PDB file of C-alpha atoms in Angstrom:
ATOM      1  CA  UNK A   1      69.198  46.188  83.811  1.00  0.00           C
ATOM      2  CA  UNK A   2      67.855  49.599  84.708  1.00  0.00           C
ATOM      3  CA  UNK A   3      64.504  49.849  86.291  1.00  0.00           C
ATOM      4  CA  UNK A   4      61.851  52.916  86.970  1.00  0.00           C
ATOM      5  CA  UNK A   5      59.502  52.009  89.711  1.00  0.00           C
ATOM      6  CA  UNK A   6      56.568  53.949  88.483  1.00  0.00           C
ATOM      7  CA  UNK A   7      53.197  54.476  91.230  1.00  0.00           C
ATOM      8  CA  UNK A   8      50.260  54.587  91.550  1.00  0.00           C
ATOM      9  CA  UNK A   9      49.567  51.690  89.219  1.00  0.00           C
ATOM     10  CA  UNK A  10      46.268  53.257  88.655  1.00  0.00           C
ATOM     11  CA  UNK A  11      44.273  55.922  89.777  1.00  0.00           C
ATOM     12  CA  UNK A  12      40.666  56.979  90.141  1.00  0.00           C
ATOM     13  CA  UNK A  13      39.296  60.695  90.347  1.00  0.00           C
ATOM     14  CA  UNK A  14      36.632  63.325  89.842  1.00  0.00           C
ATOM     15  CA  UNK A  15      36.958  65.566  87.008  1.00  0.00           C
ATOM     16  CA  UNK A  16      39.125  68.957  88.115  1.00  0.00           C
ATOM     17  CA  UNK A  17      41.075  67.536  90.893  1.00  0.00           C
ATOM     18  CA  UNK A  18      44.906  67.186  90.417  1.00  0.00           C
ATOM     19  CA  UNK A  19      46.739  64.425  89.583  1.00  0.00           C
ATOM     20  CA  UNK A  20      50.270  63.642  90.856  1.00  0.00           C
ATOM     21  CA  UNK A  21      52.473  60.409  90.037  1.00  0.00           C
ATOM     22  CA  UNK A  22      56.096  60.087  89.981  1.00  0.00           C
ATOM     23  CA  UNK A  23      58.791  57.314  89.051  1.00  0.00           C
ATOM     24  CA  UNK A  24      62.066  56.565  91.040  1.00  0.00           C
ATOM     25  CA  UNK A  25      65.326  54.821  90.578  1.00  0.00           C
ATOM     26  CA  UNK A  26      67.875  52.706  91.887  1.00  0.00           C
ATOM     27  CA  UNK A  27      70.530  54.004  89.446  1.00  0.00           C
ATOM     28  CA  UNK A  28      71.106  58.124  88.163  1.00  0.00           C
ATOM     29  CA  UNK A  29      69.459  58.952  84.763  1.00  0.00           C
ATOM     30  CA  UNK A  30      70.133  62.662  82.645  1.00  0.00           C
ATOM     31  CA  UNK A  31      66.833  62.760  81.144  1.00  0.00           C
ATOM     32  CA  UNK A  32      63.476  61.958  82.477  1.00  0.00           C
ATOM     33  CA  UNK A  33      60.988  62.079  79.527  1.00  0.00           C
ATOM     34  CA  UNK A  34      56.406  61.883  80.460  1.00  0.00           C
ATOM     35  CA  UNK A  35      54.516  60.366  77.778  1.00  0.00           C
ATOM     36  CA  UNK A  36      50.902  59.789  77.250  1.00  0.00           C
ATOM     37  CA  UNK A  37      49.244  56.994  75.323  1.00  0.00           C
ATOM     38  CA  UNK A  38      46.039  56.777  74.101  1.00  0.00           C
ATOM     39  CA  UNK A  39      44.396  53.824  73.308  1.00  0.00           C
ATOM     40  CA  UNK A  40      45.697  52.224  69.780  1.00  0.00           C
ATOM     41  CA  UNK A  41      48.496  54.931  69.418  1.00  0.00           C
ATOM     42  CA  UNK A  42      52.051  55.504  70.211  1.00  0.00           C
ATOM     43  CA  UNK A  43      53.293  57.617  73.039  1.00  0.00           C
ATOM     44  CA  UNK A  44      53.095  61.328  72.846  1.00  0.00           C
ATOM     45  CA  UNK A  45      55.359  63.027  74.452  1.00  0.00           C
ATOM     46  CA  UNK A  46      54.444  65.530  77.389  1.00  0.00           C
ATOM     47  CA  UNK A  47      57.378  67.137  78.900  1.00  0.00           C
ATOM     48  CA  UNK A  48      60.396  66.873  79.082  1.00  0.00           C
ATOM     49  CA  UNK A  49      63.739  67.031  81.465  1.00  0.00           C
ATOM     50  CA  UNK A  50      67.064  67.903  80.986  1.00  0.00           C
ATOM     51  CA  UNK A  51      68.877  69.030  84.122  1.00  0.00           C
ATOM     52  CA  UNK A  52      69.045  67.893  87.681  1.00  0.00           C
ATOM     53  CA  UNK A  53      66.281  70.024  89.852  1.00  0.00           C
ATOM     54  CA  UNK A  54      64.612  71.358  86.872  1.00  0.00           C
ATOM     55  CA  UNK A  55      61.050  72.477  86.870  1.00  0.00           C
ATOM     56  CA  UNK A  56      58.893  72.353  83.972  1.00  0.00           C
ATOM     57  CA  UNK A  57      55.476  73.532  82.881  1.00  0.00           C
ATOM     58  CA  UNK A  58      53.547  72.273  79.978  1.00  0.00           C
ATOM     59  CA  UNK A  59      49.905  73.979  79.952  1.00  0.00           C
ATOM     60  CA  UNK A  60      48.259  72.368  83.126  1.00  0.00           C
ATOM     61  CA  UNK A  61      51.223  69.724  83.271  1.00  0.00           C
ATOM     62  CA  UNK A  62      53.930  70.472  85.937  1.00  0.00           C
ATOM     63  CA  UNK A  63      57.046  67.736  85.700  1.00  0.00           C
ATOM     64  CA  UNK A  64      60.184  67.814  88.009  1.00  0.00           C
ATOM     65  CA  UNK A  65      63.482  66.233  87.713  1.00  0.00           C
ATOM     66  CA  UNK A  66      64.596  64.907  91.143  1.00  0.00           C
ATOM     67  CA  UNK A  67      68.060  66.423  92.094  1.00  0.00           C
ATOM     68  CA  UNK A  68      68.942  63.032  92.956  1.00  0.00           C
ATOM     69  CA  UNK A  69      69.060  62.332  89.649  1.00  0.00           C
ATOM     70  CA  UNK A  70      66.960  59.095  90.888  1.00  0.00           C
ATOM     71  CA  UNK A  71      63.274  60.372  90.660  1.00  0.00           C
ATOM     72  CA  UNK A  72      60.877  62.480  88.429  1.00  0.00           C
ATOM     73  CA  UNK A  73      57.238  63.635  88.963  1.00  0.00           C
ATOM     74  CA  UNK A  74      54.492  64.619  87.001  1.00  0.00           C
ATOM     75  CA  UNK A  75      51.303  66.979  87.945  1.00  0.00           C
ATOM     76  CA  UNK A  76      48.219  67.411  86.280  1.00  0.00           C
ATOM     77  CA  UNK A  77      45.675  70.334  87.627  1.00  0.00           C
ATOM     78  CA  UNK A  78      42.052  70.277  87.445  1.00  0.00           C
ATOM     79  CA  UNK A  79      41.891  67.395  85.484  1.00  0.00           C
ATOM     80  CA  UNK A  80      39.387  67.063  82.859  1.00  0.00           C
ATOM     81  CA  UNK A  81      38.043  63.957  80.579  1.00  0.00           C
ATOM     82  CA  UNK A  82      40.569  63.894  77.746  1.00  0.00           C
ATOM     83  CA  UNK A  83      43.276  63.918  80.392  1.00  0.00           C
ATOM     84  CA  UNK A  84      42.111  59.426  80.781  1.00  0.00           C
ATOM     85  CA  UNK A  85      44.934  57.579  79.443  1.00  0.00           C
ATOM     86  CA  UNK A  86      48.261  55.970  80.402  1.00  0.00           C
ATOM     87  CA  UNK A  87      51.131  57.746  81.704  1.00  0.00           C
ATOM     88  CA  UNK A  88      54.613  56.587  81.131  1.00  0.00           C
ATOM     89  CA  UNK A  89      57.919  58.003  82.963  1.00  0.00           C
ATOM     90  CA  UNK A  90      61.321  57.321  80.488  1.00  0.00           C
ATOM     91  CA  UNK A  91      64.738  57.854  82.002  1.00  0.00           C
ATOM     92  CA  UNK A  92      68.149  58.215  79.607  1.00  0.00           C
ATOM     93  CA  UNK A  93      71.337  57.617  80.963  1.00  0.00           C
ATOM     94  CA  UNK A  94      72.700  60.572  78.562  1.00  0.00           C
ATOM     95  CA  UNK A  95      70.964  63.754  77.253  1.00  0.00           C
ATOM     96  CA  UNK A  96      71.755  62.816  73.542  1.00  0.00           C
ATOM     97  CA  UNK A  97      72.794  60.353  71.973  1.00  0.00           C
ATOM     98  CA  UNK A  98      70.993  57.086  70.377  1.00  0.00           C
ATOM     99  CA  UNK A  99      70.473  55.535  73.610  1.00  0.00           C
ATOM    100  CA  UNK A 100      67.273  53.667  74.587  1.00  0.00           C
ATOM    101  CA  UNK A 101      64.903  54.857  76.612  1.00  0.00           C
ATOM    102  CA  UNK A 102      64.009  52.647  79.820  1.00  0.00           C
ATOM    103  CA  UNK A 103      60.025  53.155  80.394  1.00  0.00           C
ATOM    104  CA  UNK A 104      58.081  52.853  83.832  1.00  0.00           C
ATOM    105  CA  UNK A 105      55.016  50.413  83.738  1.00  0.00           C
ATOM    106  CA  UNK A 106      52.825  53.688  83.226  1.00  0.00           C
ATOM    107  CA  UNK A 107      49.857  55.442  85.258  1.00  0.00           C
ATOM    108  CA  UNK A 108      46.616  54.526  84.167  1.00  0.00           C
ATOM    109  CA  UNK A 109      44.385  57.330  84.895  1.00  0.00           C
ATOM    110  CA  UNK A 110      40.519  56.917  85.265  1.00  0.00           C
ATOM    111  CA  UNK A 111      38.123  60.366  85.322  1.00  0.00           C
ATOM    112  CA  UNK A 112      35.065  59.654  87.004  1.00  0.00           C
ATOM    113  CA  UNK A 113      32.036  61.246  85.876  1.00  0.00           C
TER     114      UNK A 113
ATOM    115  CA  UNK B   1      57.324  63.921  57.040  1.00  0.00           C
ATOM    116  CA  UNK B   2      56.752  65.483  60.171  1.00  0.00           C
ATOM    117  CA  UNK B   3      55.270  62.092  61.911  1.00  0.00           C
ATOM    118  CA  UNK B   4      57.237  58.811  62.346  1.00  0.00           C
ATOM    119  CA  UNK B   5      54.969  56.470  59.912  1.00  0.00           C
ATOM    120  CA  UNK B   6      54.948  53.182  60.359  1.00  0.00           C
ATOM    121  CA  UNK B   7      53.456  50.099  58.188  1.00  0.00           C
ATOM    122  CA  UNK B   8      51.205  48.056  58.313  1.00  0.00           C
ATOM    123  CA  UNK B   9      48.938  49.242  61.291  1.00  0.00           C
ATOM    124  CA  UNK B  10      48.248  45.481  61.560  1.00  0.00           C
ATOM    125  CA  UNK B  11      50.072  42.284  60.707  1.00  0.00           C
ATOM    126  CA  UNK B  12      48.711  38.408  61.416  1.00  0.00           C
ATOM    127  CA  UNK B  13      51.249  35.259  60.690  1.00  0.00           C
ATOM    128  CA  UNK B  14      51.009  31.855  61.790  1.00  0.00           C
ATOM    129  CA  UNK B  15      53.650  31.270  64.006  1.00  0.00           C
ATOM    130  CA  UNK B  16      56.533  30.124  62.113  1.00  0.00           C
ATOM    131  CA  UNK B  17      56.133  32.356  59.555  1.00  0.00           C
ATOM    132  CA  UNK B  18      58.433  36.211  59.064  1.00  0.00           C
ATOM    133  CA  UNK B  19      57.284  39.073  60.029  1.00  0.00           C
ATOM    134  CA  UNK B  20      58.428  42.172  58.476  1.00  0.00           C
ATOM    135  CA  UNK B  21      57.848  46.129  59.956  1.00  0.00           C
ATOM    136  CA  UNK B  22      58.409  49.164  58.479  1.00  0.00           C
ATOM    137  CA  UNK B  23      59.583  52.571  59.719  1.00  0.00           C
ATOM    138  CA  UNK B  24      60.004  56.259  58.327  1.00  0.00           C
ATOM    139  CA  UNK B  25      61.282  58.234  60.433  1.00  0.00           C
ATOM    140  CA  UNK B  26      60.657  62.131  60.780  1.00  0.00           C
ATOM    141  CA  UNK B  27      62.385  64.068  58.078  1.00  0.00           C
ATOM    142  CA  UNK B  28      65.668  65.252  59.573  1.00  0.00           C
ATOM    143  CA  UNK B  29      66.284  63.056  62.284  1.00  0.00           C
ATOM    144  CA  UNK B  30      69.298  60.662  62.651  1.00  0.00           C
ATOM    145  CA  UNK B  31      68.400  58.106  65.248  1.00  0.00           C
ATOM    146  CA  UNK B  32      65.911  55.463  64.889  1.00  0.00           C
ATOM    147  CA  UNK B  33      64.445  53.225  67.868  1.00  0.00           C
ATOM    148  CA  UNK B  34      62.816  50.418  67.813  1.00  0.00           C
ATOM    149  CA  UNK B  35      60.133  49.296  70.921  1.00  0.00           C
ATOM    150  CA  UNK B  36      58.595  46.275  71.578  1.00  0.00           C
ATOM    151  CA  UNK B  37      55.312  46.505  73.880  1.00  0.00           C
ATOM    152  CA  UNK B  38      53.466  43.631  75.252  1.00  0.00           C
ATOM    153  CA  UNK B  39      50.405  43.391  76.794  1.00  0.00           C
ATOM    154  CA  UNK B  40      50.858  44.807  80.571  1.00  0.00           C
ATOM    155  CA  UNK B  41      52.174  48.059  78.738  1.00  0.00           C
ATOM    156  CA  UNK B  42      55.640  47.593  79.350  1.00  0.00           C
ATOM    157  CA  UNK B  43      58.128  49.031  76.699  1.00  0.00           C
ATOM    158  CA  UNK B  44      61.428  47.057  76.055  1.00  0.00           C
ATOM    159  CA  UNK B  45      63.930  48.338  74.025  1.00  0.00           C
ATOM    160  CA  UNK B  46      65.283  46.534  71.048  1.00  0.00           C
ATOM    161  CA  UNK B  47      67.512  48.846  69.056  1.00  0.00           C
ATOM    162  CA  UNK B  48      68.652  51.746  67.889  1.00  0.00           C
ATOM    163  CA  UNK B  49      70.232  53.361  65.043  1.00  0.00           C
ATOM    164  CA  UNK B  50      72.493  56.521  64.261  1.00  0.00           C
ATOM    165  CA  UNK B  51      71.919  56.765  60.247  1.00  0.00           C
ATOM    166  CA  UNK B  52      72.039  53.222  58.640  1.00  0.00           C
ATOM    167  CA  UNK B  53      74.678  52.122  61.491  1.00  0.00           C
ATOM    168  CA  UNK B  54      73.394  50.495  63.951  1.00  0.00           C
ATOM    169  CA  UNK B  55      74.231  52.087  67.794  1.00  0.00           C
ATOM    170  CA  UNK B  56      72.962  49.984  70.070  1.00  0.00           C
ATOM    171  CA  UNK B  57      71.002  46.433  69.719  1.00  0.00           C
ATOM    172  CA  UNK B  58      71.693  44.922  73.455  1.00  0.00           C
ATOM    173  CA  UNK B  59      67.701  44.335  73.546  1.00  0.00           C
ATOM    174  CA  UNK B  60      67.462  42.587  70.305  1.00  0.00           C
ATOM    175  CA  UNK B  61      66.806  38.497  70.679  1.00  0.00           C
ATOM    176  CA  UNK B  62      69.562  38.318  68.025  1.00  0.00           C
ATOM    177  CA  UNK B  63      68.874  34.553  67.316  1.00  0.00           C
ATOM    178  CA  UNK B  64      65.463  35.528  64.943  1.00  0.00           C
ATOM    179  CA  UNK B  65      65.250  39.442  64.942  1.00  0.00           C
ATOM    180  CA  UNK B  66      67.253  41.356  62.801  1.00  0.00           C
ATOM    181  CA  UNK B  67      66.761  45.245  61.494  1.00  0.00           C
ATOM    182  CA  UNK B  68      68.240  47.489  58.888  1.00  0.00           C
ATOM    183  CA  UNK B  69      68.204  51.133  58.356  1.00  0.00           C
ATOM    184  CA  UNK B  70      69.389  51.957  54.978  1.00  0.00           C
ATOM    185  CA  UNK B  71      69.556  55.416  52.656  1.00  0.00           C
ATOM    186  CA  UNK B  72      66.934  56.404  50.907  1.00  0.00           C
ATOM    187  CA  UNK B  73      64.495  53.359  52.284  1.00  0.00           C
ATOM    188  CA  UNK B  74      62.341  53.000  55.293  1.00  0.00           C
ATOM    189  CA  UNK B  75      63.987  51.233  58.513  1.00  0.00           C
ATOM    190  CA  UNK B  76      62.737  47.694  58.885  1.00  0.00           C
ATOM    191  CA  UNK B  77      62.294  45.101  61.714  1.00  0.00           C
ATOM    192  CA  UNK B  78      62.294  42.079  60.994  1.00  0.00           C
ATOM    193  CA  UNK B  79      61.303  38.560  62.994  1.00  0.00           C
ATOM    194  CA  UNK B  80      62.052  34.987  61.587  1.00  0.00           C
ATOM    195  CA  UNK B  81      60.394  32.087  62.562  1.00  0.00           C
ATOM    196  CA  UNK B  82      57.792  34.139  64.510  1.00  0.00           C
ATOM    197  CA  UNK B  83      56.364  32.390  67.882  1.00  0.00           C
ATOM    198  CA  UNK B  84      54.090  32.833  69.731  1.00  0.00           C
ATOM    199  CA  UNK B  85      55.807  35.115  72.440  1.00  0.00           C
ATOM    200  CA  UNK B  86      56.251  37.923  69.840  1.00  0.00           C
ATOM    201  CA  UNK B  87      52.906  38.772  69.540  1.00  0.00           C
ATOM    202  CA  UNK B  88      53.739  42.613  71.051  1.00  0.00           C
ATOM    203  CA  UNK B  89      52.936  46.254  69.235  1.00  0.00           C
ATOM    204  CA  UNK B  90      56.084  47.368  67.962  1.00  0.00           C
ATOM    205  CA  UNK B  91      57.046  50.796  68.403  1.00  0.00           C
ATOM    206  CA  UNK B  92      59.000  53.054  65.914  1.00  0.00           C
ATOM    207  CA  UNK B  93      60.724  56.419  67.552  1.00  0.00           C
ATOM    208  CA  UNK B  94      63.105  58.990  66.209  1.00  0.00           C
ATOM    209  CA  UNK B  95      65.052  62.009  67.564  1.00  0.00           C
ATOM    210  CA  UNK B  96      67.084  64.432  66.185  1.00  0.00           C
ATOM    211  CA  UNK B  97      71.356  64.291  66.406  1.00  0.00           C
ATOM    212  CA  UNK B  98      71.800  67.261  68.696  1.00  0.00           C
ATOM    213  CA  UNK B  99      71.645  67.182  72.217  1.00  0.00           C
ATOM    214  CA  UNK B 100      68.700  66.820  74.174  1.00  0.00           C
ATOM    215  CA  UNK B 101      66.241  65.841  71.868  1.00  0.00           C
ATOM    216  CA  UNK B 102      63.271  63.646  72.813  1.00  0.00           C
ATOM    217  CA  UNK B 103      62.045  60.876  71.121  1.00  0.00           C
ATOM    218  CA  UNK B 104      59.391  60.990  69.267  1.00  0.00           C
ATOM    219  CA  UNK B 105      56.920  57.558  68.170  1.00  0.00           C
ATOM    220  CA  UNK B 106      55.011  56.462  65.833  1.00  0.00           C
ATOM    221  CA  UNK B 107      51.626  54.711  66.268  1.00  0.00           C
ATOM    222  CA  UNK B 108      53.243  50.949  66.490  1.00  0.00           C
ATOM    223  CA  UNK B 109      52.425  47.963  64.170  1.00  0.00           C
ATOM    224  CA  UNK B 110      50.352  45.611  66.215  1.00  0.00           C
ATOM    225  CA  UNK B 111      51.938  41.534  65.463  1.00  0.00           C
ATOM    226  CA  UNK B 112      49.299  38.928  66.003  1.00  0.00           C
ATOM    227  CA  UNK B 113      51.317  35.595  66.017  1.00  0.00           C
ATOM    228  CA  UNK B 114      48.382  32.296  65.415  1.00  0.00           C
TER     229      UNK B 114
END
């Protein structure tokens, strides 16, 4: 089956620097979705992607959609303590449809004090 | 409603015993998913449903899980003969039927097989 190959694994970092992670592909998706999940609760959905090279904003949350097709990344700017929690990449093979989503093994970022 | 609900929060069985999930999805949406997510935080996906028919179910273990979404009701997962191994959170999500329209989840109902 489809995989995402989501990095870094983890990540470590003062409050108000930026945050980047990203999730590639072997295979072409036409949606990339970013999720966040807090402990105990379901994924919340961040941003999401629709075309091939687009750019998308969401407050301090900047996402691209590879024009590849293959990759997505997600930036957070000065990062601050309720930002701590685990990042997921989705991919869709269509952009509607009842198609399952295929999930990266998430970001888990950690805001040192 | 305007979140996906889903019930109970919490649900223990011996193993060997059925498990049963529900699922409401948000008010106006026509596709139901199901997740499964075990404990290194990977998702899998089971199923999926457009209305009460199902869509696609490639991810279901067919042999003991089995799910309905029918009018009127709440969708429903459920797991026969429970082992250990299914001890997961299961995720409900939902979308809308037009196109490009994210999923949204519920908070999962965590499965503690004994």
């Amino acid at each position: 089956g489809q995989q995402l190959n989501q990095s870094p694994q983890s990540m470590f970092i003062q409050e108000g620097e930026d945050v980047s992670m990203n999730c590639t592909s072997s295979s072409i998706f036409n949606t990339w979705l970013w999720y966040k999940q807090d402990p105990g609760e379901g994924p919340v959905l961040l941003i999401a992607l629709y075309k091939a090279g687009e750019l998308t904003s969401n407050g301090r949350l900047t996402a691209q959609f590879g024009i590849t097709r293959k990759d997505s990344f997600l930036n957070i700017s000065a990062s601050i303590p309720s930002d701590v929690g685990i990042y997921f990449c989705a991919g869709r093979n269509s952009g509607g449809g009842a198609d399952g989503l295929t999930f990266g093994k998430g970001t888990h970022l950690i805001i040192q004090p | 409603g305007e979140e996906v609900a889903q019930t109970p929060k919490h649900l223990v069985r011996g193993e060997g015993q059925k498990a049963k999930l529900y699922c409401a999805p948000i008010k106006g949406h026509s596709y139901v998913f199901w997740y499964q997510q075990v404990l290194k935080n990977e998702f899998k996906f089971l199923i999926s449903f457009q209305n009460e028919n199902v869509f696609d179910e490639t991810g279901m273990p067919k042999e003991r899980f089995s799910a309905k979404c029918l009018p009127n009701s709440p969708c429903s997962l459920e797991i026969q003969a429970t082992k250990l191994e299914d001890s997961a959170v299961y995720f409900c999500a939902s979308s809308r039927r037009t196109r490009n329209q994210p999923q949204h989840f519920g908070d999962g109902t965590r499965l503690s097989i004994l």
